[in-house]
Coordinates of C-alpha atoms in Angstrom, one line a residue:
X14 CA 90.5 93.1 397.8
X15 CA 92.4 94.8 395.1
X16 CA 90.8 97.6 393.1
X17 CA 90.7 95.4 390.3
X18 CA 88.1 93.3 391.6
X19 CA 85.9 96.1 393.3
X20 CA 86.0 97.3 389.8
X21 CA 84.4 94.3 388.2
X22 CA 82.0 94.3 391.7
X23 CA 81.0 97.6 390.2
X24 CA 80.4 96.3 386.6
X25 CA 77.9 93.7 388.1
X26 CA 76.3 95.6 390.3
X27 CA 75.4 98.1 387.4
X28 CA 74.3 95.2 385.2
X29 CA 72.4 93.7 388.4
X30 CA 70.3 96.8 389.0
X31 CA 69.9 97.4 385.2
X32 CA 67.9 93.4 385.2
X33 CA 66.4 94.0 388.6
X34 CA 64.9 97.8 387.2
X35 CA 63.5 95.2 383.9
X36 CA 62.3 92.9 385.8
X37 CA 60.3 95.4 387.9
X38 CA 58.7 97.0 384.8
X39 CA 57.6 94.1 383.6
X40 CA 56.1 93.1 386.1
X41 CA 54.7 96.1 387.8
X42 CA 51.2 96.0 386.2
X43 CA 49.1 92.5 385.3
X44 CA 46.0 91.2 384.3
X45 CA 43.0 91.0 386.4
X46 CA 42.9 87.6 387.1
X47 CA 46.2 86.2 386.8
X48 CA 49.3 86.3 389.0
X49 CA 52.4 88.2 388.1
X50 CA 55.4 86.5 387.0
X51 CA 57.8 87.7 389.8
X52 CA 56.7 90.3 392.7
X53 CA 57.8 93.9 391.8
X54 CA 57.8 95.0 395.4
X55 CA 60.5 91.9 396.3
X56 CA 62.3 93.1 393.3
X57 CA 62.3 97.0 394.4
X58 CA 63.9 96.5 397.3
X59 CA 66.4 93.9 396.6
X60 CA 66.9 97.0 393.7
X61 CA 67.4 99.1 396.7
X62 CA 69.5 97.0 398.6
X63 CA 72.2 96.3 395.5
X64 CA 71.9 99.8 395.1
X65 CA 73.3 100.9 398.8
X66 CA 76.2 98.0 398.4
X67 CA 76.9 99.9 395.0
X68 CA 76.8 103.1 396.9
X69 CA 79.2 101.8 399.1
X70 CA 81.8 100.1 396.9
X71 CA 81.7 103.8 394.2
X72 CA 83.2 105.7 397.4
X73 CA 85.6 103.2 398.6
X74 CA 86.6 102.6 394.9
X75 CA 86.5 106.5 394.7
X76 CA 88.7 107.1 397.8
X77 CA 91.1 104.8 396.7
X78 CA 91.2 106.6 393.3
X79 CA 91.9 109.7 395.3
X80 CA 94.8 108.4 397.7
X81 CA 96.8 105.8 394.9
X82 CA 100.1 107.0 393.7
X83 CA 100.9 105.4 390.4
X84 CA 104.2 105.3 388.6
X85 CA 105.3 108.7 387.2
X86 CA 103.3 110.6 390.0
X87 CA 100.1 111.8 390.7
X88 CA 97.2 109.7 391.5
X89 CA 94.9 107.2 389.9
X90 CA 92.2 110.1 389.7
X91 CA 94.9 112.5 387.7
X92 CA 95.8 109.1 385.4
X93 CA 91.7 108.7 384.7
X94 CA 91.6 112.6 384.2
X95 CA 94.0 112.7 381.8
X96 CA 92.8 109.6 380.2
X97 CA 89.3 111.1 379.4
X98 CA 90.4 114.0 378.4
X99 CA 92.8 112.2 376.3
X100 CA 89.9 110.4 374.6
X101 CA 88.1 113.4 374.1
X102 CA 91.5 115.2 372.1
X103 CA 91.4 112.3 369.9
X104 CA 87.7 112.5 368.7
X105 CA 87.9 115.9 368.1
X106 CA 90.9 115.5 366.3
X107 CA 90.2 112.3 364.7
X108 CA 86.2 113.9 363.4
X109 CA 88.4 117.2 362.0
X110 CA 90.3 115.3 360.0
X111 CA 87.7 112.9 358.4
X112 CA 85.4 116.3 357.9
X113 CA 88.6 117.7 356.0
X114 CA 89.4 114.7 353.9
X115 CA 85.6 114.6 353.1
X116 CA 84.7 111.7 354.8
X117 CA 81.6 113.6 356.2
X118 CA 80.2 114.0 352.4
X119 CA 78.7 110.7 352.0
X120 CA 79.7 109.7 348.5
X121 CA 79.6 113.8 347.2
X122 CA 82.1 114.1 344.3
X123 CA 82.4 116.6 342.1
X124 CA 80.7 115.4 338.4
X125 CA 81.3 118.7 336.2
X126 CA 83.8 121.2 336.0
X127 CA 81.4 123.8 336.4
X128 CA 80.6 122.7 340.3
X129 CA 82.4 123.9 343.1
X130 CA 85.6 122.3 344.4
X131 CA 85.7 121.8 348.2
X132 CA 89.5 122.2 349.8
X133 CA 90.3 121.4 353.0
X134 CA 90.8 123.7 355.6
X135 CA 93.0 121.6 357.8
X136 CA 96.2 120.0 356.8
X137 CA 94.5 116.1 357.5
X138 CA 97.9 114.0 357.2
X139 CA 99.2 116.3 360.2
X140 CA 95.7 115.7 361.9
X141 CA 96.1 112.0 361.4
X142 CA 99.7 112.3 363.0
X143 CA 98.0 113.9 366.2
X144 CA 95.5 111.3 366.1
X145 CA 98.2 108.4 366.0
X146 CA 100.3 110.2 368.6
X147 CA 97.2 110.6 371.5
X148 CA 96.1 106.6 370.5
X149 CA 99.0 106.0 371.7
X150 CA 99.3 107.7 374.9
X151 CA 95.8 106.6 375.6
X152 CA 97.1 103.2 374.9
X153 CA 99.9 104.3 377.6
X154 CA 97.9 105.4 380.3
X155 CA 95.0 102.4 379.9
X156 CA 98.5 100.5 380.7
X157 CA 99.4 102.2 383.9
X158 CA 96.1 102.4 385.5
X159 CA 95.2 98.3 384.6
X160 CA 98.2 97.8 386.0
X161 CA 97.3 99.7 389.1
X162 CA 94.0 98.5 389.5
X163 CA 95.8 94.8 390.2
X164 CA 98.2 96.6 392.4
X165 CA 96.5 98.6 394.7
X166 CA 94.2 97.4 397.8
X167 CA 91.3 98.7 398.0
X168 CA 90.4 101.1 400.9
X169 CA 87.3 101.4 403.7

C-alpha cells in the first residue's frame, strides 16, 4: 500500500469515529418505554475497534514519515516540518500586513481633519512580497510531499 492510500485510510477513519462518537450520543439515553434507535454499547465498541486500526495505521504512516527520503534530502517528516512552519510564517506575515494597511479597522476612516491619522508601522507592499514568496514555497513543498505520498510504500 502506498502512503497515499494509508493517508486517505486515515481521513475515514477520523470521519468514521467522528459518526460512530454521534451516533453513540444520540443514542445513549431514551425514553422509558421505547427502544433506542441503534445500541450505544454495539456502537462503543465498534468506536473502539476503528479506533485501535487507526492507532495502528498513525504509527506505520508515522514511521514511514520518519524513514522516507524525498527529493532534495531529508525526510518526509522534515518536508511536513517545514511545511507547517511555513504556513504558520505566512499568517503571521499575511495578518501584519492587513493590520498595517488597515484592513483590521472595519470601515474606520478618518472624517475631519481634526482626528488622528493612523500610519503604518510596517512597510505592507514588502510584507505582501514575503507573503507571495512563502505561498509559493508552500505551494512547492505540498508538491514534493503529494508526490511522495504516491511514491513511497508504506511500512509495518
Amino acid at each position: 500500500m502506498k502512503l497515499a492510500e494509508a493517508l486517505a485510510l486515515r481521513a475515514d477513519a477520523v470521519r468514521r469515529v467522528e459518526q460512530l462518537r454521534a451516533r453513540v450520543v444520540d443514542n445513549a439515553r431514551y425514553q422509558e418505554g421505547e427502544a433506542p434507535a441503534e445500541d450505544s454499547a454495539s456502537l462503543l465498541a465498534e468506536a473502539g475497534e476503528t479506533l485501535d486500526a487507526l492507532e495502528s495505521l498513525i504509527r506505520r504512516i508515522n514511521r514511514t514519515n520518519a524513514q522516507a527520503v524525498i527529493d532534495g534530502g531529508g525526510t518526509l517528516t522534515d518536508a511536513l516540518a517545514r511545511r507547517d512552519v511555513l504556513r504558520l510564517r505566512h499568517a503571521v506575515i499575511t495578518s501584519a500586513a492587513d493590520a498595517a494597511a488597515g484592513r483590521d479597522q472595519h470601515g474606520m476612516v478618518r472624517q475631519l481633519r481634526s482626528e488622528l491619522k493612523m500610519l503604518s508601522a510596517l512597510p505592507v507592499a514588502e510584507l505582501r512580497a514575503q507573503a507571495d514568496v512563502l505561498a509559493r514555497e508552500i505551494r512547492e513543498i505540498d508538491v514534493l510531499i503529494q508526490r511522495s505520498n504516491w511514491e513511497v510504500d508504506l511500512l509495518d
